[in-house]
Amino acid sequence: MTEDEFDAFYTAAFPRLTGQLAAFTGDHGEAQDVVQEAFVRAWDRRANFLADEAPEAWIRTVATRLAVSRWRRAKRWLELVRRIPPPEYTPGPGPDHTALVAALRQLPKAQRLAIVLHHLCDLSVEQVASETGAPVGTVKARLARGRLALAKHLTVDETGAAVEAADPVRKEGGLVG
């Protein structure tokens, strides 16, 4: 089969085969994928393809087998996932993390972003500048101001754990319980 003959065969047979495989799989996208894969395999054999005298049947058989293989693979994966039990207990964030997040929320967005990128994501000042589009000097200023503001919002208790500093203004307003 020449390339032109194969192209004509593809154009005529692809929609029909996709419809047939969609009825088999129940998923039009999956049907398109397996029919396309079958045509790719047929392309490699196009020189001898007419010798089979039933090229559409060959494509349909290959596509059906591919669909079944994919279904079996998905079924095995699902069985494997079901065998692995979820962890019984997932610890929540510790008091240090909670206090840090609460303190970070009180910073202006630009300072908070600079602090998070530099100290939590381990980016250099130059990388933070590149990512935020701010000059290096501005990033350094945001980091310095952000650290000062964080120090005001965080205290360390007798065990050495970070805790959110009491904010008398917020307590008077009834926001902290």
mmCIF file with all atom_site columns, C-alpha atoms in Angstrom:
data_model
loop_
_atom_site.group_PDB
_atom_site.id
_atom_site.type_symbol
_atom_site.label_atom_id
_atom_site.label_alt_id
_atom_site.label_comp_id
_atom_site.label_asym_id
_atom_site.label_entity_id
_atom_site.label_seq_id
_atom_site.pdbx_PDB_ins_code
_atom_site.Cartn_x
_atom_site.Cartn_y
_atom_site.Cartn_z
_atom_site.occupancy
_atom_site.B_iso_or_equiv
_atom_site.pdbx_formal_charge
_atom_site.auth_seq_id
_atom_site.auth_comp_id
_atom_site.auth_asym_id
_atom_site.auth_atom_id
_atom_site.pdbx_PDB_model_num
ATOM 1   C CA . MET A 1 1   ? 0.000   0.000  0.000  1.00 0.00 ? 1   MET A CA 1
ATOM 2   C CA . THR A 1 2   ? 1.456   3.352  -0.980 1.00 0.00 ? 2   THR A CA 1
ATOM 3   C CA . GLU A 1 3   ? 1.438   6.382  1.292  1.00 0.00 ? 3   GLU A CA 1
ATOM 4   C CA . ASP A 1 4   ? -1.418  7.949  -0.687 1.00 0.00 ? 4   ASP A CA 1
ATOM 5   C CA . GLU A 1 5   ? -3.467  4.748  -0.519 1.00 0.00 ? 5   GLU A CA 1
ATOM 6   C CA . PHE A 1 6   ? -2.809  4.514  3.213  1.00 0.00 ? 6   PHE A CA 1
ATOM 7   C CA . ASP A 1 7   ? -3.865  8.154  3.695  1.00 0.00 ? 7   ASP A CA 1
ATOM 8   C CA . ALA A 1 8   ? -7.104  7.515  1.808  1.00 0.00 ? 8   ALA A CA 1
ATOM 9   C CA . PHE A 1 9   ? -7.723  4.347  3.842  1.00 0.00 ? 9   PHE A CA 1
ATOM 10  C CA . TYR A 1 10  ? -7.065  6.258  7.082  1.00 0.00 ? 10  TYR A CA 1
ATOM 11  C CA . THR A 1 11  ? -9.399  9.094  6.115  1.00 0.00 ? 11  THR A CA 1
ATOM 12  C CA . ALA A 1 12  ? -12.215 6.680  5.270  1.00 0.00 ? 12  ALA A CA 1
ATOM 13  C CA . ALA A 1 13  ? -11.767 4.168  8.093  1.00 0.00 ? 13  ALA A CA 1
ATOM 14  C CA . PHE A 1 14  ? -10.736 6.264  11.116 1.00 0.00 ? 14  PHE A CA 1
ATOM 15  C CA . PRO A 1 15  ? -14.176 7.743  11.924 1.00 0.00 ? 15  PRO A CA 1
ATOM 16  C CA . ARG A 1 16  ? -15.919 4.407  11.450 1.00 0.00 ? 16  ARG A CA 1
ATOM 17  C CA . LEU A 1 17  ? -13.399 2.502  13.592 1.00 0.00 ? 17  LEU A CA 1
ATOM 18  C CA . THR A 1 18  ? -13.450 5.187  16.260 1.00 0.00 ? 18  THR A CA 1
ATOM 19  C CA . GLY A 1 19  ? -17.238 4.893  16.486 1.00 0.00 ? 19  GLY A CA 1
ATOM 20  C CA . GLN A 1 20  ? -17.011 1.123  16.787 1.00 0.00 ? 20  GLN A CA 1
ATOM 21  C CA . LEU A 1 21  ? -14.325 1.283  19.485 1.00 0.00 ? 21  LEU A CA 1
ATOM 22  C CA . ALA A 1 22  ? -16.210 4.036  21.332 1.00 0.00 ? 22  ALA A CA 1
ATOM 23  C CA . ALA A 1 23  ? -19.142 1.651  21.584 1.00 0.00 ? 23  ALA A CA 1
ATOM 24  C CA . PHE A 1 24  ? -16.765 -1.008 22.914 1.00 0.00 ? 24  PHE A CA 1
ATOM 25  C CA . THR A 1 25  ? -14.871 1.167  25.415 1.00 0.00 ? 25  THR A CA 1
ATOM 26  C CA . GLY A 1 26  ? -17.596 3.627  26.336 1.00 0.00 ? 26  GLY A CA 1
ATOM 27  C CA . ASP A 1 27  ? -15.084 6.467  25.998 1.00 0.00 ? 27  ASP A CA 1
ATOM 28  C CA . HIS A 1 28  ? -14.686 8.372  22.733 1.00 0.00 ? 28  HIS A CA 1
ATOM 29  C CA . GLY A 1 29  ? -11.254 9.762  23.679 1.00 0.00 ? 29  GLY A CA 1
ATOM 30  C CA . GLU A 1 30  ? -9.955  6.312  24.578 1.00 0.00 ? 30  GLU A CA 1
ATOM 31  C CA . ALA A 1 31  ? -11.351 4.969  21.305 1.00 0.00 ? 31  ALA A CA 1
ATOM 32  C CA . GLN A 1 32  ? -9.532  7.645  19.331 1.00 0.00 ? 32  GLN A CA 1
ATOM 33  C CA . ASP A 1 33  ? -6.289  6.829  21.151 1.00 0.00 ? 33  ASP A CA 1
ATOM 34  C CA . VAL A 1 34  ? -6.393  3.078  20.506 1.00 0.00 ? 34  VAL A CA 1
ATOM 35  C CA . VAL A 1 35  ? -7.483  3.450  16.871 1.00 0.00 ? 35  VAL A CA 1
ATOM 36  C CA . GLN A 1 36  ? -4.701  5.968  16.291 1.00 0.00 ? 36  GLN A CA 1
ATOM 37  C CA . GLU A 1 37  ? -2.174  3.606  17.899 1.00 0.00 ? 37  GLU A CA 1
ATOM 38  C CA . ALA A 1 38  ? -3.436  0.765  15.676 1.00 0.00 ? 38  ALA A CA 1
ATOM 39  C CA . PHE A 1 39  ? -2.973  2.959  12.590 1.00 0.00 ? 39  PHE A CA 1
ATOM 40  C CA . VAL A 1 40  ? 0.572   3.794  13.702 1.00 0.00 ? 40  VAL A CA 1
ATOM 41  C CA . ARG A 1 41  ? 1.325   0.089  13.917 1.00 0.00 ? 41  ARG A CA 1
ATOM 42  C CA . ALA A 1 42  ? -0.267  -0.449 10.497 1.00 0.00 ? 42  ALA A CA 1
ATOM 43  C CA . TRP A 1 43  ? 1.862   2.354  9.039  1.00 0.00 ? 43  TRP A CA 1
ATOM 44  C CA . ASP A 1 44  ? 4.982   0.345  9.860  1.00 0.00 ? 44  ASP A CA 1
ATOM 45  C CA . ARG A 1 45  ? 3.507   -2.581 7.903  1.00 0.00 ? 45  ARG A CA 1
ATOM 46  C CA . ARG A 1 46  ? 1.961   -0.627 5.030  1.00 0.00 ? 46  ARG A CA 1
ATOM 47  C CA . ALA A 1 47  ? 4.142   -2.268 2.363  1.00 0.00 ? 47  ALA A CA 1
ATOM 48  C CA . ASN A 1 48  ? 2.555   -5.665 3.075  1.00 0.00 ? 48  ASN A CA 1
ATOM 49  C CA . PHE A 1 49  ? -0.732  -4.385 4.408  1.00 0.00 ? 49  PHE A CA 1
ATOM 50  C CA . LEU A 1 50  ? -2.895  -5.237 1.381  1.00 0.00 ? 50  LEU A CA 1
ATOM 51  C CA . ALA A 1 51  ? -1.696  -8.817 1.550  1.00 0.00 ? 51  ALA A CA 1
ATOM 52  C CA . ASP A 1 52  ? -3.890  -9.196 4.615  1.00 0.00 ? 52  ASP A CA 1
ATOM 53  C CA . GLU A 1 53  ? -6.863  -8.239 2.381  1.00 0.00 ? 53  GLU A CA 1
ATOM 54  C CA . ALA A 1 54  ? -8.801  -7.041 5.422  1.00 0.00 ? 54  ALA A CA 1
ATOM 55  C CA . PRO A 1 55  ? -6.917  -3.980 6.627  1.00 0.00 ? 55  PRO A CA 1
ATOM 56  C CA . GLU A 1 56  ? -9.871  -2.507 8.493  1.00 0.00 ? 56  GLU A CA 1
ATOM 57  C CA . ALA A 1 57  ? -10.458 -5.759 10.367 1.00 0.00 ? 57  ALA A CA 1
ATOM 58  C CA . TRP A 1 58  ? -6.761  -5.856 11.263 1.00 0.00 ? 58  TRP A CA 1
ATOM 59  C CA . ILE A 1 59  ? -6.918  -2.273 12.602 1.00 0.00 ? 59  ILE A CA 1
ATOM 60  C CA . ARG A 1 60  ? -10.100 -3.050 14.556 1.00 0.00 ? 60  ARG A CA 1
ATOM 61  C CA . THR A 1 61  ? -8.535  -6.176 16.103 1.00 0.00 ? 61  THR A CA 1
ATOM 62  C CA . VAL A 1 62  ? -5.362  -4.341 17.109 1.00 0.00 ? 62  VAL A CA 1
ATOM 63  C CA . ALA A 1 63  ? -7.336  -1.406 18.519 1.00 0.00 ? 63  ALA A CA 1
ATOM 64  C CA . THR A 1 64  ? -9.616  -3.753 20.488 1.00 0.00 ? 64  THR A CA 1
ATOM 65  C CA . ARG A 1 65  ? -6.618  -5.572 21.954 1.00 0.00 ? 65  ARG A CA 1
ATOM 66  C CA . LEU A 1 66  ? -5.012  -2.255 22.884 1.00 0.00 ? 66  LEU A CA 1
ATOM 67  C CA . ALA A 1 67  ? -8.221  -1.144 24.609 1.00 0.00 ? 67  ALA A CA 1
ATOM 68  C CA . VAL A 1 68  ? -8.426  -4.400 26.554 1.00 0.00 ? 68  VAL A CA 1
ATOM 69  C CA . SER A 1 69  ? -4.758  -4.117 27.558 1.00 0.00 ? 69  SER A CA 1
ATOM 70  C CA . ARG A 1 70  ? -5.274  -0.565 28.787 1.00 0.00 ? 70  ARG A CA 1
ATOM 71  C CA . TRP A 1 71  ? -8.366  -1.620 30.707 1.00 0.00 ? 71  TRP A CA 1
ATOM 72  C CA . ARG A 1 72  ? -6.476  -4.505 32.354 1.00 0.00 ? 72  ARG A CA 1
ATOM 73  C CA . ARG A 1 73  ? -3.584  -2.208 33.237 1.00 0.00 ? 73  ARG A CA 1
ATOM 74  C CA . ALA A 1 74  ? -5.984  0.325  34.787 1.00 0.00 ? 74  ALA A CA 1
ATOM 75  C CA . LYS A 1 75  ? -7.783  -2.449 36.671 1.00 0.00 ? 75  LYS A CA 1
ATOM 76  C CA . ARG A 1 76  ? -4.474  -3.770 38.095 1.00 0.00 ? 76  ARG A CA 1
ATOM 77  C CA . TRP A 1 77  ? -3.468  -0.267 39.130 1.00 0.00 ? 77  TRP A CA 1
ATOM 78  C CA . LEU A 1 78  ? -6.813  0.253  40.870 1.00 0.00 ? 78  LEU A CA 1
ATOM 79  C CA . GLU A 1 79  ? -6.468  -3.068 42.704 1.00 0.00 ? 79  GLU A CA 1
ATOM 80  C CA . LEU A 1 80  ? -2.983  -2.085 43.825 1.00 0.00 ? 80  LEU A CA 1
ATOM 81  C CA . VAL A 1 81  ? -4.145  1.304  45.057 1.00 0.00 ? 81  VAL A CA 1
ATOM 82  C CA . ARG A 1 82  ? -7.024  -0.270 46.965 1.00 0.00 ? 82  ARG A CA 1
ATOM 83  C CA . ARG A 1 83  ? -4.626  -2.663 48.736 1.00 0.00 ? 83  ARG A CA 1
ATOM 84  C CA . ILE A 1 84  ? -2.545  0.164  50.153 1.00 0.00 ? 84  ILE A CA 1
ATOM 85  C CA . PRO A 1 85  ? -4.453  1.482  53.140 1.00 0.00 ? 85  PRO A CA 1
ATOM 86  C CA . PRO A 1 86  ? -4.444  5.193  53.807 1.00 0.00 ? 86  PRO A CA 1
ATOM 87  C CA . PRO A 1 87  ? -2.308  6.274  56.715 1.00 0.00 ? 87  PRO A CA 1
ATOM 88  C CA . GLU A 1 88  ? -4.243  5.942  59.946 1.00 0.00 ? 88  GLU A CA 1
ATOM 89  C CA . TYR A 1 89  ? -3.043  9.248  61.271 1.00 0.00 ? 89  TYR A CA 1
ATOM 90  C CA . THR A 1 90  ? -1.674  12.235 59.472 1.00 0.00 ? 90  THR A CA 1
ATOM 91  C CA . PRO A 1 91  ? -0.335  14.762 61.918 1.00 0.00 ? 91  PRO A CA 1
ATOM 92  C CA . GLY A 1 92  ? -1.463  18.319 61.462 1.00 0.00 ? 92  GLY A CA 1
ATOM 93  C CA . PRO A 1 93  ? 0.841   21.279 61.387 1.00 0.00 ? 93  PRO A CA 1
ATOM 94  C CA . GLY A 1 94  ? 2.788   21.850 64.568 1.00 0.00 ? 94  GLY A CA 1
ATOM 95  C CA . PRO A 1 95  ? 2.501   24.954 66.707 1.00 0.00 ? 95  PRO A CA 1
ATOM 96  C CA . ASP A 1 96  ? 5.657   26.470 65.141 1.00 0.00 ? 96  ASP A CA 1
ATOM 97  C CA . HIS A 1 97  ? 4.209   26.152 61.652 1.00 0.00 ? 97  HIS A CA 1
ATOM 98  C CA . THR A 1 98  ? 0.832   27.514 62.713 1.00 0.00 ? 98  THR A CA 1
ATOM 99  C CA . ALA A 1 99  ? 2.409   30.511 64.448 1.00 0.00 ? 99  ALA A CA 1
ATOM 100 C CA . LEU A 1 100 ? 4.655   31.216 61.449 1.00 0.00 ? 100 LEU A CA 1
ATOM 101 C CA . VAL A 1 101 ? 1.756   31.093 58.985 1.00 0.00 ? 101 VAL A CA 1
ATOM 102 C CA . ALA A 1 102 ? -0.334  33.368 61.199 1.00 0.00 ? 102 ALA A CA 1
ATOM 103 C CA . ALA A 1 103 ? 2.548   35.839 61.475 1.00 0.00 ? 103 ALA A CA 1
ATOM 104 C CA . LEU A 1 104 ? 3.235   35.713 57.722 1.00 0.00 ? 104 LEU A CA 1
ATOM 105 C CA . ARG A 1 105 ? -0.418  36.567 57.027 1.00 0.00 ? 105 ARG A CA 1
ATOM 106 C CA . GLN A 1 106 ? 0.048   39.839 58.864 1.00 0.00 ? 106 GLN A CA 1
ATOM 107 C CA . LEU A 1 107 ? 2.860   40.978 56.543 1.00 0.00 ? 107 LEU A CA 1
ATOM 108 C CA . PRO A 1 108 ? 2.254   42.953 53.353 1.00 0.00 ? 108 PRO A CA 1
ATOM 109 C CA . LYS A 1 109 ? 2.059   40.685 50.317 1.00 0.00 ? 109 LYS A CA 1
ATOM 110 C CA . ALA A 1 110 ? 5.411   41.780 48.817 1.00 0.00 ? 110 ALA A CA 1
ATOM 111 C CA . GLN A 1 111 ? 7.288   41.199 52.078 1.00 0.00 ? 111 GLN A CA 1
ATOM 112 C CA . ARG A 1 112 ? 5.527   37.883 52.666 1.00 0.00 ? 112 ARG A CA 1
ATOM 113 C CA . LEU A 1 113 ? 6.425   36.682 49.163 1.00 0.00 ? 113 LEU A CA 1
ATOM 114 C CA . ALA A 1 114 ? 10.063  37.693 49.565 1.00 0.00 ? 114 ALA A CA 1
ATOM 115 C CA . ILE A 1 115 ? 10.310  35.935 52.963 1.00 0.00 ? 115 ILE A CA 1
ATOM 116 C CA . VAL A 1 116 ? 8.678   32.746 51.698 1.00 0.00 ? 116 VAL A CA 1
ATOM 117 C CA . LEU A 1 117 ? 10.748  32.543 48.503 1.00 0.00 ? 117 LEU A CA 1
ATOM 118 C CA . HIS A 1 118 ? 14.032  33.318 50.227 1.00 0.00 ? 118 HIS A CA 1
ATOM 119 C CA . HIS A 1 119 ? 13.718  31.502 53.550 1.00 0.00 ? 119 HIS A CA 1
ATOM 120 C CA . LEU A 1 120 ? 11.264  28.694 52.844 1.00 0.00 ? 120 LEU A CA 1
ATOM 121 C CA . CYS A 1 121 ? 11.995  27.976 49.179 1.00 0.00 ? 121 CYS A CA 1
ATOM 122 C CA . ASP A 1 122 ? 15.753  28.573 49.578 1.00 0.00 ? 122 ASP A CA 1
ATOM 123 C CA . LEU A 1 123 ? 16.009  30.962 46.636 1.00 0.00 ? 123 LEU A CA 1
ATOM 124 C CA . SER A 1 124 ? 18.847  33.453 46.535 1.00 0.00 ? 124 SER A CA 1
ATOM 125 C CA . VAL A 1 125 ? 18.095  37.171 46.660 1.00 0.00 ? 125 VAL A CA 1
ATOM 126 C CA . GLU A 1 126 ? 18.853  37.374 42.936 1.00 0.00 ? 126 GLU A CA 1
ATOM 127 C CA . GLN A 1 127 ? 16.458  34.503 42.190 1.00 0.00 ? 127 GLN A CA 1
ATOM 128 C CA . VAL A 1 128 ? 13.725  36.150 44.266 1.00 0.00 ? 128 VAL A CA 1
ATOM 129 C CA . ALA A 1 129 ? 14.308  39.390 42.353 1.00 0.00 ? 129 ALA A CA 1
ATOM 130 C CA . SER A 1 130 ? 14.063  37.550 39.049 1.00 0.00 ? 130 SER A CA 1
ATOM 131 C CA . GLU A 1 131 ? 10.902  35.708 40.042 1.00 0.00 ? 131 GLU A CA 1
ATOM 132 C CA . THR A 1 132 ? 9.112   38.744 41.454 1.00 0.00 ? 132 THR A CA 1
ATOM 133 C CA . GLY A 1 133 ? 10.373  41.237 38.864 1.00 0.00 ? 133 GLY A CA 1
ATOM 134 C CA . ALA A 1 134 ? 11.689  43.542 41.599 1.00 0.00 ? 134 ALA A CA 1
ATOM 135 C CA . PRO A 1 135 ? 15.218  44.994 41.762 1.00 0.00 ? 135 PRO A CA 1
ATOM 136 C CA . VAL A 1 136 ? 17.698  43.201 44.056 1.00 0.00 ? 136 VAL A CA 1
ATOM 137 C CA . GLY A 1 137 ? 17.840  46.189 46.417 1.00 0.00 ? 137 GLY A CA 1
ATOM 138 C CA . THR A 1 138 ? 14.055  46.175 46.766 1.00 0.00 ? 138 THR A CA 1
ATOM 139 C CA . VAL A 1 139 ? 14.088  42.462 47.587 1.00 0.00 ? 139 VAL A CA 1
ATOM 140 C CA . LYS A 1 140 ? 16.756  43.035 50.248 1.00 0.00 ? 140 LYS A CA 1
ATOM 141 C CA . ALA A 1 141 ? 14.672  45.824 51.782 1.00 0.00 ? 141 ALA A CA 1
ATOM 142 C CA . ARG A 1 142 ? 11.535  43.658 51.749 1.00 0.00 ? 142 ARG A CA 1
ATOM 143 C CA . LEU A 1 143 ? 13.441  40.836 53.442 1.00 0.00 ? 143 LEU A CA 1
ATOM 144 C CA . ALA A 1 144 ? 14.820  43.139 56.133 1.00 0.00 ? 144 ALA A CA 1
ATOM 145 C CA . ARG A 1 145 ? 11.446  44.772 56.810 1.00 0.00 ? 145 ARG A CA 1
ATOM 146 C CA . GLY A 1 146 ? 9.678   41.412 56.679 1.00 0.00 ? 146 GLY A CA 1
ATOM 147 C CA . ARG A 1 147 ? 12.045  39.864 59.229 1.00 0.00 ? 147 ARG A CA 1
ATOM 148 C CA . LEU A 1 148 ? 11.555  42.843 61.575 1.00 0.00 ? 148 LEU A CA 1
ATOM 149 C CA . ALA A 1 149 ? 7.791   42.570 61.247 1.00 0.00 ? 149 ALA A CA 1
ATOM 150 C CA . LEU A 1 150 ? 7.906   38.812 61.839 1.00 0.00 ? 150 LEU A CA 1
ATOM 151 C CA . ALA A 1 151 ? 9.987   39.330 64.967 1.00 0.00 ? 151 ALA A CA 1
ATOM 152 C CA . LYS A 1 152 ? 7.246   41.606 66.307 1.00 0.00 ? 152 LYS A CA 1
ATOM 153 C CA . HIS A 1 153 ? 4.572   38.997 65.576 1.00 0.00 ? 153 HIS A CA 1
ATOM 154 C CA . LEU A 1 154 ? 6.453   35.978 66.884 1.00 0.00 ? 154 LEU A CA 1
ATOM 155 C CA . THR A 1 155 ? 7.827   35.233 70.333 1.00 0.00 ? 155 THR A CA 1
ATOM 156 C CA . VAL A 1 156 ? 9.581   32.176 71.693 1.00 0.00 ? 156 VAL A CA 1
ATOM 157 C CA . ASP A 1 157 ? 8.115   30.377 74.703 1.00 0.00 ? 157 ASP A CA 1
ATOM 158 C CA . GLU A 1 158 ? 10.102  28.692 77.459 1.00 0.00 ? 158 GLU A CA 1
ATOM 159 C CA . THR A 1 159 ? 10.403  25.449 75.427 1.00 0.00 ? 159 THR A CA 1
ATOM 160 C CA . GLY A 1 160 ? 11.950  27.299 72.480 1.00 0.00 ? 160 GLY A CA 1
ATOM 161 C CA . ALA A 1 161 ? 8.886   26.944 70.248 1.00 0.00 ? 161 ALA A CA 1
ATOM 162 C CA . ALA A 1 162 ? 7.710   29.893 68.179 1.00 0.00 ? 162 ALA A CA 1
ATOM 163 C CA . VAL A 1 163 ? 4.308   31.215 69.156 1.00 0.00 ? 163 VAL A CA 1
ATOM 164 C CA . GLU A 1 164 ? 2.233   34.090 67.834 1.00 0.00 ? 164 GLU A CA 1
ATOM 165 C CA . ALA A 1 165 ? 2.766   37.187 69.921 1.00 0.00 ? 165 ALA A CA 1
ATOM 166 C CA . ALA A 1 166 ? -0.264  38.536 71.713 1.00 0.00 ? 166 ALA A CA 1
ATOM 167 C CA . ASP A 1 167 ? -1.782  41.434 69.847 1.00 0.00 ? 167 ASP A CA 1
ATOM 168 C CA . PRO A 1 168 ? -3.725  43.611 72.299 1.00 0.00 ? 168 PRO A CA 1
ATOM 169 C CA . VAL A 1 169 ? -5.488  45.483 69.505 1.00 0.00 ? 169 VAL A CA 1
ATOM 170 C CA . ARG A 1 170 ? -6.830  42.275 67.997 1.00 0.00 ? 170 ARG A CA 1
ATOM 171 C CA . LYS A 1 171 ? -7.870  40.928 71.423 1.00 0.00 ? 171 LYS A CA 1
ATOM 172 C CA . GLU A 1 172 ? -9.822  44.063 72.250 1.00 0.00 ? 172 GLU A CA 1
ATOM 173 C CA . GLY A 1 173 ? -11.623 43.842 68.926 1.00 0.00 ? 173 GLY A CA 1
ATOM 174 C CA . GLY A 1 174 ? -12.778 40.312 69.739 1.00 0.00 ? 174 GLY A CA 1
ATOM 175 C CA . LEU A 1 175 ? -10.959 38.659 66.842 1.00 0.00 ? 175 LEU A CA 1
ATOM 176 C CA . VAL A 1 176 ? -8.779  36.470 69.034 1.00 0.00 ? 176 VAL A CA 1
ATOM 177 C CA . GLY A 1 177 ? -10.600 34.194 71.334 1.00 0.00 ? 177 GLY A CA 1
#
